[in-house]
Amino acid sequence: MSEAAHAAMARRNPLARLWNDKESRQVIIQIISFVLIFAFFFMMVRNAVINLEAIGKDISLKFLWQPSSYDINQSLIEYSSRSSHFRAMIVGILNTLLVAVFGIALATILGFLLGISRLSKNWIINKMAYVYIEYVRNVPVLLHILLVHGMIINLLPLPRASLTIGDGAFLNNRGFFVPKPDFEPLFLAVAALFLGGVAFAFWFRKYARMVQDQSGKHYPVFWICLAAVAGVPLLAYFVLGAPITWEIPELQGFNYKGGMVLRPEFIALWLALSIYTAAFIGEIVRAGISAVDWGQNEAASALGITRGRTLHLVVIPQALRIIVPPLTSQYLNLTKNSSLAIAIGYMDIVATIGGISLNQTGREMECMALVLALYLVFSLLISAFMNWYNRRIKLVER
Amino acid sequence: MPETEKTHAELAVKIEAMHKWYGQFHVLKNINLQVRRGERIVICGPSGSGKSTMIRCINRLEEHQQGDIIVDGVELTNDLKNIETIRKEVGMVFQHFNLFPHLTVLENCTLAPIWVRKSPKAEAVATAMEYLERVQIPEQAHKFPGQLSGGQQQRVAIARSLCMNPRIMLFDEPTSALDPEMIKEVLDVMVELAQEGMTMLCVTHEMGFAKTVANRVIFMDEGEIIEENSPDQFFDHPEHERTKLFLSQILSH
Amino acid sequence: MSAPQYAPGKHPDLPAPSTLAGPLAWVRANLLSSPSNITLTLLSLWFLWSVIPGALNWFFFDAVYSGENRAACRAAGEGACWAFIGEYLKLFTYGFYPEESRWRVNLAFVLMWLALVPILFDRVPHRKYGLYYAAAFPFIAGWLLVGGLGLAPVTTDKFGGIMLTLVVGVTGIAFSLPIGILLALGRSSKLTIIRVFCVGFIEFIRGVPLITLLFVASTMLSYFLPPGTNFDLLLRVLIMVTLFASGYMAEVIRGGLQAIPSGQTEAADALGLKYWQAMRLIVLPQALKISIPGIVNTFIGLYKDTTLVIIIGLYDPLGIGRAALANTSWIGLSTEVYIFVAIFFFVSCFAMSRYSLYLEDKLETGHKR
């Protein structure tokens, strides 16, 4: 369209002029989209109000303080069926966090082992890791959870025929029963030594750094710290005559009593989430380490830096920058996937407040809103950490 | 022509009947080379002729399969101690600089002295600053490699090697990844280094550099040393057909 | 050295010493290169030796392939009991779809492959018409499966098994891509309101687990609909799954959009193209091409996530498997059932991921200079 034609059209129609001006067109589009979005939400809310009114429901969180009247078989805090729905929700949150933390720890260890195996020169190890990763990644996580749970329930023996590990731990289809420690006063000394060891380790790292800066002398920092944190307390523990009595679980009737128990639901969820996430972490680690240019290794070798030091000083710091962001999002995925707990009856957030509480009170809106909000908070926290980390480690480029 | 039986004190590098294969591919064939202390050798040849591989064998970035390599009187075998000793004495500069991007320029230079030579930090920093001044970029010491130009990065890489006080320097096409206007600043540093009497083995196509600095020029093709001569002889009266062909190709543009 | 001397430039290529090439060298380099490597090899061989024969026996040699129920299986052999598969195979495939109408499912399945051909391979004759057909396929399939317009109607609660997985998967895949593109464009738009809305939507979707969204669909979505309307559970699930996948799709495509240099949009502007023209003709084709591997990965994730529908009471293969386990004849066979379903998912997802790798290779060569 020529300039003249434009001008002619603009003279004819002020609306067309507005539409053809870049700035005002943006404003118009924004107003229209705002109205549409607003109308959409307004309709939804209006429908909800009418629908709720029709069945005589209101929206209120008061139900949270009514007794929940259901039991939860695994709880980190005191809880009974007389406790409130709110308390049930807290139990659910803690259970989600519990399995998430344990899962993240195990998945990280497994994942790094897998990643390193995928880079191994050893052909068998390499291919075994490959097969593991491909199998696990291509099967839904829910299926892993159900499979592991089913194996625990159906393949492990009954309590009477439990697999005995050591003398005090028993594995059967009701769970994993382990001795419960009962601390004697002398144990305080061991604990104090441990804390002292941790403090010493922190101090010693700084000190060793200082000595190295000043004189060039190298201490075997890792081994000394390990000795301080683990060695000395362990020694003290035996010297003081092992001041922990163990409450060993015993078979009473159809099940074990006493000790501590990891329930099949927890074990299944924990293992399955770790197994699944580890496969993804393994790929991330492999990709991260192989993304570090081989020239970096060569340059370090040419300077006479040994293989181990090269890893520690050159490769790992660079690989971590690549690994950590996707790693955190795997952690987030694991946490979100823990919501599948409901399939095997592990009492997490979804199973407590979004499941039984919801069904008992009929407060779908409030319960689901709470569940969604809780997961959003987890996600926001993790992505806030990720952004902070990314900013901190970003390589400075021209 | 190589004289017979040099003492270790005079010979920096001695390669005898060395062969190397990549899988079934015969990359280096019967390499014989002796480098005296203070000698500066330029190695040239078409790409794929094995010249980089050869100098990478000298500090064992590549393994050879037959023959002997003796550097500074130490024979290169699978013995890790020997390899470490030699790598401390042999500096290397790469085509793509290979600076550590997560460390500042200064940290790049002090890393090896601190962890390999076990120098105190202050000493390592002082040495590093000295060498950074010699390559004329002391003001960049606290920047990261990513913030520097290619020429500056290569000068840092040279300084980084020098900080280990090497007796021999290997240069693997140090200027071929650089923009034309930056080549000179790197060559200047290398010329200065040569004038101070450093033993240098340099893979490069910078024929001007070869003419002014080298004691000997070596021409390699298809994994063999084809011709070995003084620069004047090499450029003015090449003996071998392939050398002539190569020279005509690179001098024509 | 008694090695023969050659004139310069005449040295022949010699065969590598046997330490360097050939099977023995391979074994040495890959299995026995160092003491730690030897240890690893021995350990892993021991591991394989102790696991594989037992697993094979359980899986094949000692397995029982026919029998009335679990007890009969157990009596017949030590290994896995695959007998339930025969009884449940139809359910695994068609769910509860009426026997007499199953030809419609089969037809839809064949049509799906026809629709996939022009999408998967770019050297198909008349690809353009093929793509039009592929775009129309979800609607054709919907008509075939649900019925109406001359076909006997089938309610969606009869859907199940692999057929349900494919319905949810294909719908999610077909609709999440366009929605994801719109969201990604919205997120990188200059218009504040649109951008804020898209960012909010994407972050919300990616911040919550799919299962909570499915719960929303099954428990409270009907509150937000006009009074008196109610639409069926499968449709609600399809909507949620699609929205969920499009949130992830949007991020993948945004990555692709960011990789396109701004010179491309500027060039398009300079040519006088309007926003949508510039996007459709210049930017999107490039961005989508870069993000194909990510898109396929999102598809695989979506496909695996279809299993979650069992939690709100639909019967995909996993749900059918659980139903089989609830049958007193087969109770306790969870390992067999789940492994059977796992094989199904593994085969389809592995195929998809191989295809994605093939595409990646193809793209790599396309970008090589």
Tab-separated table of C-alpha atoms in Angstrom, chain A:
chain	number	residue	atom	x	y	z
A	1	MET	CA	0.000	0.000	0.000
A	2	SER	CA	1.468	3.346	-0.933
A	3	GLU	CA	1.963	6.289	1.398
A	4	ALA	CA	-0.783	8.242	-0.366
A	5	ALA	CA	-3.276	5.444	-0.003
A	6	HIS	CA	-2.469	5.176	3.689
A	7	ALA	CA	-3.002	8.848	4.197
A	8	ALA	CA	-6.243	8.767	2.293
A	9	MET	CA	-7.575	5.941	4.381
A	10	ALA	CA	-6.490	7.616	7.591
A	11	ARG	CA	-8.347	10.770	6.651
A	12	ARG	CA	-11.471	8.830	5.933
A	13	ASN	CA	-11.693	6.882	9.173
A	14	PRO	CA	-10.349	7.876	12.606
A	15	LEU	CA	-10.722	4.304	13.871
A	16	ALA	CA	-8.593	3.019	11.047
A	17	ARG	CA	-6.039	5.666	11.942
A	18	LEU	CA	-5.883	4.401	15.508
A	19	TRP	CA	-5.526	0.847	14.274
A	20	ASN	CA	-2.735	1.741	11.896
A	21	ASP	CA	-0.703	3.569	14.499
A	22	LYS	CA	1.727	1.135	16.080
A	23	GLU	CA	1.467	2.495	19.632
A	24	SER	CA	-2.274	2.816	19.767
A	25	ARG	CA	-2.756	-0.573	18.152
A	26	GLN	CA	-0.764	-2.154	20.970
A	27	VAL	CA	-2.956	-0.371	23.501
A	28	ILE	CA	-6.103	-1.557	21.754
A	29	ILE	CA	-4.927	-5.169	21.635
A	30	GLN	CA	-3.979	-5.025	25.290
A	31	ILE	CA	-7.349	-3.601	26.295
A	32	ILE	CA	-9.177	-6.236	24.292
A	33	SER	CA	-7.099	-9.068	25.720
A	34	PHE	CA	-7.514	-7.728	29.231
A	35	VAL	CA	-11.270	-7.573	28.808
A	36	LEU	CA	-11.333	-11.100	27.416
A	37	ILE	CA	-9.195	-12.541	30.182
A	38	PHE	CA	-11.131	-10.653	32.812
A	39	ALA	CA	-14.441	-11.777	31.337
A	40	PHE	CA	-13.253	-15.376	31.294
A	41	PHE	CA	-12.283	-15.330	34.960
A	42	PHE	CA	-15.387	-13.394	35.862
A	43	MET	CA	-17.550	-16.028	34.204
A	44	MET	CA	-15.742	-18.800	36.042
A	45	VAL	CA	-16.118	-17.103	39.404
A	46	ARG	CA	-19.732	-16.254	38.716
A	47	ASN	CA	-20.454	-19.854	37.741
A	48	ALA	CA	-18.724	-21.067	40.868
A	49	VAL	CA	-20.739	-18.713	43.074
A	50	ILE	CA	-24.032	-19.770	41.481
A	51	ASN	CA	-23.145	-23.457	41.602
A	52	LEU	CA	-22.054	-23.302	45.223
A	53	GLU	CA	-25.171	-21.385	46.192
A	54	ALA	CA	-27.342	-23.971	44.480
A	55	ILE	CA	-26.012	-26.727	46.712
A	56	GLY	CA	-25.751	-24.461	49.728
A	57	LYS	CA	-21.969	-24.452	50.147
A	58	ASP	CA	-19.809	-21.536	51.151
A	59	ILE	CA	-16.077	-21.071	50.955
A	60	SER	CA	-14.290	-21.132	54.261
A	61	LEU	CA	-11.163	-22.578	55.779
A	62	LYS	CA	-12.788	-23.185	59.168
A	63	PHE	CA	-12.986	-26.900	58.460
A	64	LEU	CA	-9.242	-27.034	58.945
A	65	TRP	CA	-9.691	-26.896	62.677
A	66	GLN	CA	-12.244	-29.655	62.901
A	67	PRO	CA	-11.090	-33.136	63.919
A	68	SER	CA	-9.911	-35.094	60.929
A	69	SER	CA	-11.129	-38.468	62.224
A	70	TYR	CA	-8.759	-40.508	60.113
A	71	ASP	CA	-5.494	-42.176	60.936
A	72	ILE	CA	-2.157	-41.676	59.270
A	73	ASN	CA	0.236	-44.577	59.630
A	74	GLN	CA	3.411	-42.571	59.263
A	75	SER	CA	3.858	-39.235	60.928
A	76	LEU	CA	6.846	-37.212	61.979
A	77	ILE	CA	4.803	-35.290	64.534
A	78	GLU	CA	2.234	-36.393	67.018
A	79	TYR	CA	-1.000	-37.095	65.264
A	80	SER	CA	-4.185	-39.023	65.929
A	81	SER	CA	-7.604	-39.185	64.385
A	82	ARG	CA	-8.746	-36.541	66.867
A	83	SER	CA	-6.220	-34.041	65.511
A	84	SER	CA	-7.408	-31.340	63.166
A	85	HIS	CA	-7.387	-31.387	59.385
A	86	PHE	CA	-4.761	-28.673	59.621
A	87	ARG	CA	-2.505	-30.989	61.561
A	88	ALA	CA	-3.156	-33.710	59.016
A	89	MET	CA	-2.037	-31.298	56.331
A	90	ILE	CA	1.176	-30.553	58.236
A	91	VAL	CA	1.798	-34.292	58.533
A	92	GLY	CA	1.271	-34.531	54.771
A	93	ILE	CA	3.685	-31.687	54.066
A	94	LEU	CA	6.319	-33.231	56.313
A	95	ASN	CA	5.873	-36.622	54.669
A	96	THR	CA	6.255	-35.050	51.227
A	97	LEU	CA	9.385	-33.251	52.352
A	98	LEU	CA	10.711	-36.409	54.005
A	99	VAL	CA	10.450	-38.518	50.884
A	100	ALA	CA	11.675	-35.620	48.748
A	101	VAL	CA	14.802	-35.080	50.850
A	102	PHE	CA	15.652	-38.774	51.065
A	103	GLY	CA	14.834	-39.219	47.395
A	104	ILE	CA	17.002	-36.289	46.343
A	105	ALA	CA	19.917	-37.616	48.375
A	106	LEU	CA	19.723	-41.141	46.948
A	107	ALA	CA	18.937	-39.969	43.409
A	108	THR	CA	21.938	-37.640	43.455
A	109	ILE	CA	24.317	-40.372	44.589
A	110	LEU	CA	22.952	-42.898	42.098
A	111	GLY	CA	22.775	-40.310	39.343
A	112	PHE	CA	26.379	-39.204	39.725
A	113	LEU	CA	27.502	-42.839	39.784
A	114	LEU	CA	25.527	-43.447	36.596
A	115	GLY	CA	26.892	-40.340	34.920
A	116	ILE	CA	30.455	-41.304	35.760
A	117	SER	CA	29.799	-44.872	34.613
A	118	ARG	CA	28.546	-43.520	31.285
A	119	LEU	CA	31.907	-41.798	30.883
A	120	SER	CA	33.880	-44.816	32.064
A	121	LYS	CA	36.455	-46.361	29.773
A	122	ASN	CA	35.233	-49.740	30.966
A	123	TRP	CA	32.932	-50.982	28.257
A	124	ILE	CA	30.774	-53.228	30.437
A	125	ILE	CA	30.173	-50.610	33.117
A	126	ASN	CA	29.431	-48.044	30.443
A	127	LYS	CA	26.873	-50.239	28.676
A	128	MET	CA	25.251	-51.361	31.920
A	129	ALA	CA	24.681	-47.727	32.864
A	130	TYR	CA	23.313	-47.094	29.376
A	131	VAL	CA	20.814	-49.945	29.618
A	132	TYR	CA	19.720	-48.819	33.074
A	133	ILE	CA	19.208	-45.226	31.970
A	134	GLU	CA	17.296	-46.135	28.823
A	135	TYR	CA	15.038	-48.610	30.589
A	136	VAL	CA	14.239	-46.346	33.500
A	137	ARG	CA	13.704	-43.177	31.492
A	138	ASN	CA	11.291	-44.791	29.103
A	139	VAL	CA	8.943	-46.264	31.657
A	140	PRO	CA	6.460	-44.019	33.516
A	141	VAL	CA	7.402	-43.124	37.061
A	142	LEU	CA	4.012	-44.246	38.353
A	143	LEU	CA	4.741	-47.691	36.981
A	144	HIS	CA	8.089	-47.755	38.788
A	145	ILE	CA	6.348	-46.838	42.017
A	146	LEU	CA	3.700	-49.516	41.634
A	147	LEU	CA	6.248	-52.124	40.540
A	148	VAL	CA	8.532	-51.554	43.526
A	149	HIS	CA	5.590	-51.415	45.888
A	150	GLY	CA	4.169	-54.610	44.422
A	151	MET	CA	7.516	-56.350	44.738
A	152	ILE	CA	7.794	-55.397	48.400
A	153	ILE	CA	4.269	-56.540	49.147
A	154	ASN	CA	4.250	-59.705	47.053
A	155	LEU	CA	7.808	-60.930	46.831
A	156	LEU	CA	9.142	-60.208	50.301
A	157	PRO	CA	8.350	-62.836	52.938
A	158	LEU	CA	5.780	-62.540	55.687
A	159	PRO	CA	7.004	-61.156	59.012
A	160	ARG	CA	7.405	-64.660	60.385
A	161	ALA	CA	9.945	-65.535	57.670
A	162	SER	CA	11.631	-62.115	57.589
A	163	LEU	CA	14.983	-61.629	55.974
A	164	THR	CA	17.344	-60.875	58.824
A	165	ILE	CA	20.085	-58.377	58.275
A	166	GLY	CA	22.769	-58.362	60.911
A	167	ASP	CA	21.096	-59.285	64.141
A	168	GLY	CA	18.588	-56.547	64.613
A	169	ALA	CA	17.159	-55.526	61.243
A	170	PHE	CA	14.312	-57.387	59.609
A	171	LEU	CA	12.948	-57.007	56.108
A	172	ASN	CA	9.512	-58.323	55.285
A	173	ASN	CA	6.411	-57.331	53.387
A	174	ARG	CA	5.255	-55.096	56.230
A	175	GLY	CA	8.333	-52.940	56.001
A	176	PHE	CA	11.931	-52.677	57.072
A	177	PHE	CA	12.335	-52.964	60.835
A	178	VAL	CA	15.524	-51.551	62.289
A	179	PRO	CA	16.745	-51.127	65.867
A	180	LYS	CA	15.898	-47.857	67.502
A	181	PRO	CA	18.781	-46.122	69.255
A	182	ASP	CA	18.363	-45.244	72.912
A	183	PHE	CA	20.982	-42.718	73.907
A	184	GLU	CA	22.807	-42.979	77.225
A	185	PRO	CA	24.192	-39.819	78.867
A	186	LEU	CA	27.743	-40.670	77.805
A	187	PHE	CA	26.601	-40.470	74.222
A	188	LEU	CA	26.461	-36.726	74.692
A	189	ALA	CA	30.241	-36.759	74.767
A	190	VAL	CA	30.339	-38.512	71.398
A	191	ALA	CA	27.838	-36.032	69.995
A	192	ALA	CA	29.906	-33.153	71.350
A	193	LEU	CA	33.031	-34.603	69.745
A	194	PHE	CA	31.184	-34.890	66.462
A	195	LEU	CA	30.040	-31.274	66.575
A	196	GLY	CA	33.546	-30.263	67.603
A	197	GLY	CA	34.877	-32.250	64.661
A	198	VAL	CA	32.577	-30.449	62.243
A	199	ALA	CA	33.650	-27.078	63.635
A	200	PHE	CA	37.294	-28.149	63.453
A	201	ALA	CA	36.854	-29.246	59.843
A	202	PHE	CA	35.479	-25.842	58.882
A	203	TRP	CA	38.303	-24.075	60.672
A	204	PHE	CA	40.949	-26.421	59.372
A	205	ARG	CA	39.962	-25.898	55.759
A	206	LYS	CA	40.507	-22.181	56.181
A	207	TYR	CA	43.728	-22.732	58.095
A	208	ALA	CA	45.126	-25.130	55.500
A	209	ARG	CA	44.309	-22.608	52.807
A	210	MET	CA	46.151	-19.926	54.725
A	211	VAL	CA	49.216	-22.101	55.277
A	212	GLN	CA	49.212	-23.017	51.616
A	213	ASP	CA	49.009	-19.377	50.574
A	214	GLN	CA	51.854	-18.439	52.856
A	215	SER	CA	54.282	-21.296	52.572
A	216	GLY	CA	53.012	-23.432	49.729
A	217	LYS	CA	52.693	-26.433	52.048
A	218	HIS	CA	49.775	-28.765	51.270
A	219	TYR	CA	47.874	-30.613	53.964
A	220	PRO	CA	45.766	-33.656	53.111
A	221	VAL	CA	42.695	-31.607	54.012
A	222	PHE	CA	40.112	-34.202	53.078
A	223	TRP	CA	41.587	-36.994	55.186
A	224	ILE	CA	42.213	-34.793	58.203
A	225	CYS	CA	38.659	-33.454	58.077
A	226	LEU	CA	37.281	-36.973	57.658
A	227	ALA	CA	39.242	-38.103	60.688
A	228	ALA	CA	37.965	-35.162	62.722
A	229	VAL	CA	34.318	-35.545	61.712
A	230	ALA	CA	33.993	-39.321	61.610
A	231	GLY	CA	37.130	-40.963	62.963
A	232	VAL	CA	37.470	-39.323	66.363
A	233	PRO	CA	33.780	-39.602	67.370
A	234	LEU	CA	33.725	-43.215	66.224
A	235	LEU	CA	36.813	-43.991	68.256
A	236	ALA	CA	35.312	-42.233	71.278
A	237	TYR	CA	32.107	-44.182	70.831
A	238	PHE	CA	33.926	-47.479	71.213
A	239	VAL	CA	36.283	-46.226	73.900
A	240	LEU	CA	33.317	-45.098	75.975
A	241	GLY	CA	31.843	-48.568	75.637
A	242	ALA	CA	29.251	-47.942	72.926
A	243	PRO	CA	26.862	-45.751	74.935
A	244	ILE	CA	23.783	-46.484	72.830
A	245	THR	CA	21.390	-49.257	73.651
A	246	TRP	CA	19.459	-50.512	70.717
A	247	GLU	CA	15.814	-51.352	70.992
A	248	ILE	CA	15.620	-54.365	68.747
A	249	PRO	CA	12.314	-55.066	67.017
A	250	GLU	CA	10.687	-58.329	68.059
A	251	LEU	CA	8.173	-60.570	66.426
A	252	GLN	CA	4.892	-60.385	68.307
A	253	GLY	CA	1.913	-62.144	66.824
A	254	PHE	CA	1.796	-61.350	63.125
A	255	ASN	CA	4.192	-58.432	63.074
A	256	TYR	CA	7.281	-56.880	64.568
A	257	LYS	CA	6.936	-54.507	67.477
A	258	GLY	CA	9.434	-51.982	68.758
A	259	GLY	CA	12.387	-50.486	66.948
A	260	MET	CA	11.894	-48.210	64.005
A	261	VAL	CA	10.109	-49.098	60.847
A	262	LEU	CA	10.302	-47.905	57.276
A	263	ARG	CA	6.910	-48.740	55.820
A	264	PRO	CA	6.581	-50.403	52.402
A	265	GLU	CA	4.875	-47.301	51.017
A	266	PHE	CA	7.762	-45.084	52.046
A	267	ILE	CA	10.398	-47.526	50.817
A	268	ALA	CA	8.621	-48.028	47.504
A	269	LEU	CA	8.115	-44.335	46.876
A	270	TRP	CA	11.619	-43.468	47.987
A	271	LEU	CA	13.324	-46.139	45.893
A	272	ALA	CA	11.149	-45.652	42.828
A	273	LEU	CA	11.547	-41.867	42.778
A	274	SER	CA	15.298	-42.207	43.295
A	275	ILE	CA	15.697	-44.881	40.633
A	276	TYR	CA	13.688	-42.829	38.166
A	277	THR	CA	15.261	-39.443	38.840
A	278	ALA	CA	18.763	-40.942	38.989
A	279	ALA	CA	18.487	-41.917	35.324
A	280	PHE	CA	17.836	-38.300	34.367
A	281	ILE	CA	20.548	-37.011	36.694
A	282	GLY	CA	22.956	-39.530	35.174
A	283	GLU	CA	22.366	-38.077	31.721
A	284	ILE	CA	22.734	-34.540	33.061
A	285	VAL	CA	26.031	-35.383	34.738
A	286	ARG	CA	27.347	-37.145	31.657
A	287	ALA	CA	26.387	-34.236	29.424
A	288	GLY	CA	27.797	-31.710	31.897
A	289	ILE	CA	31.166	-33.364	32.210
A	290	SER	CA	31.538	-34.086	28.521
A	291	ALA	CA	30.589	-30.492	27.735
A	292	VAL	CA	33.846	-29.378	29.334
A	293	ASP	CA	36.209	-29.008	26.412
A	294	TRP	CA	38.868	-31.734	26.251
A	295	GLY	CA	41.393	-28.955	25.708
A	296	GLN	CA	40.899	-28.001	29.353
A	297	ASN	CA	42.200	-31.399	30.412
A	298	GLU	CA	45.101	-31.122	28.005
A	299	ALA	CA	46.029	-27.655	29.186
A	300	ALA	CA	46.022	-28.819	32.800
A	301	SER	CA	48.084	-31.908	31.920
A	302	ALA	CA	50.550	-29.780	30.003
A	303	LEU	CA	51.009	-27.673	33.117
A	304	GLY	CA	51.853	-30.816	35.063
A	305	ILE	CA	48.632	-30.874	37.100
A	306	THR	CA	47.779	-34.445	38.048
A	307	ARG	CA	44.629	-36.195	36.868
A	308	GLY	CA	42.832	-35.985	40.215
A	309	ARG	CA	43.699	-32.325	40.744
A	310	THR	CA	42.586	-31.536	37.194
A	311	LEU	CA	39.180	-32.957	37.976
A	312	HIS	CA	38.980	-31.034	41.206
A	313	LEU	CA	40.404	-27.702	40.032
A	314	VAL	CA	39.408	-27.509	36.386
A	315	VAL	CA	36.761	-29.962	35.228
A	316	ILE	CA	34.313	-30.145	38.116
A	317	PRO	CA	34.004	-26.379	38.675
A	318	GLN	CA	33.136	-25.959	35.007
A	319	ALA	CA	30.891	-29.007	34.772
A	320	LEU	CA	28.915	-27.915	37.830
A	321	ARG	CA	27.866	-24.719	36.105
A	322	ILE	CA	26.281	-26.810	33.400
A	323	ILE	CA	24.944	-29.495	35.729
A	324	VAL	CA	23.346	-27.551	38.563
A	325	PRO	CA	20.471	-25.765	36.760
A	326	PRO	CA	18.967	-28.921	35.180
A	327	LEU	CA	19.809	-30.792	38.372
A	328	THR	CA	17.666	-28.465	40.463
A	329	SER	CA	14.810	-28.869	38.060
A	330	GLN	CA	15.151	-32.631	38.474
A	331	TYR	CA	14.926	-32.097	42.235
A	332	LEU	CA	11.751	-30.132	41.631
A	333	ASN	CA	10.427	-32.902	39.403
A	334	LEU	CA	11.147	-35.472	42.079
A	335	THR	CA	9.264	-33.402	44.623
A	336	LYS	CA	6.325	-33.030	42.268
A	337	ASN	CA	6.403	-36.706	41.349
A	338	SER	CA	6.200	-37.594	45.017
A	339	SER	CA	2.538	-36.599	44.685
A	340	LEU	CA	2.026	-39.993	43.018
A	341	ALA	CA	2.322	-41.350	46.563
A	342	ILE	CA	-1.446	-41.456	46.592
A	343	ALA	CA	-1.380	-44.440	44.231
A	344	ILE	CA	0.180	-46.617	46.930
A	345	GLY	CA	-1.294	-44.897	49.965
A	346	TYR	CA	1.716	-42.997	51.240
A	347	MET	CA	0.242	-40.071	53.145
A	348	ASP	CA	1.723	-37.006	51.511
A	349	ILE	CA	0.135	-33.625	50.818
A	350	VAL	CA	-2.122	-34.899	48.056
A	351	ALA	CA	-3.219	-37.959	50.004
A	352	THR	CA	-3.990	-36.089	53.230
A	353	ILE	CA	-5.467	-32.683	52.537
A	354	GLY	CA	-6.165	-33.294	48.844
A	355	GLY	CA	-7.451	-36.808	49.401
A	356	ILE	CA	-9.068	-37.978	52.601
A	357	SER	CA	-9.732	-34.519	54.061
A	358	LEU	CA	-11.290	-33.462	50.785
A	359	ASN	CA	-13.518	-36.502	50.613
A	360	GLN	CA	-14.582	-36.239	54.250
A	361	THR	CA	-15.394	-32.557	54.269
A	362	GLY	CA	-16.484	-32.118	50.658
A	363	ARG	CA	-14.453	-28.903	50.510
A	364	GLU	CA	-13.018	-29.469	47.040
A	365	MET	CA	-12.279	-25.823	46.311
A	366	GLU	CA	-10.445	-25.080	49.525
A	367	CYS	CA	-8.493	-28.333	49.654
A	368	MET	CA	-7.357	-28.216	46.050
A	369	ALA	CA	-6.433	-24.544	46.377
A	370	LEU	CA	-4.285	-25.387	49.403
A	371	VAL	CA	-2.579	-28.277	47.615
A	372	LEU	CA	-1.857	-26.199	44.521
A	373	ALA	CA	-0.575	-23.323	46.632
A	374	LEU	CA	1.762	-25.587	48.590
A	375	TYR	CA	3.339	-27.040	45.449
A	376	LEU	CA	3.661	-23.582	43.949
A	377	VAL	CA	5.540	-22.462	47.045
A	378	PHE	CA	7.968	-25.400	46.712
A	379	SER	CA	8.500	-24.588	43.055
A	380	LEU	CA	9.028	-20.903	43.668
A	381	LEU	CA	11.562	-21.619	46.413
A	382	ILE	CA	13.517	-24.014	44.238
A	383	SER	CA	13.495	-21.738	41.215
A	384	ALA	CA	14.494	-18.772	43.364
A	385	PHE	CA	17.498	-20.805	44.470
A	386	MET	CA	18.233	-21.729	40.876
A	387	ASN	CA	18.154	-18.111	39.711
A	388	TRP	CA	20.405	-17.063	42.547
A	389	TYR	CA	22.861	-19.832	41.733
A	390	ASN	CA	22.818	-19.083	38.011
A	391	ARG	CA	23.584	-15.450	38.638
A	392	ARG	CA	26.376	-16.356	41.011
A	393	ILE	CA	28.194	-18.767	38.748
A	394	LYS	CA	27.583	-17.198	35.380
A	395	LEU	CA	30.801	-17.154	33.379
A	396	VAL	CA	31.888	-13.637	32.612
A	397	GLU	CA	31.953	-13.153	28.866
A	398	ARG	CA	32.754	-10.261	26.662
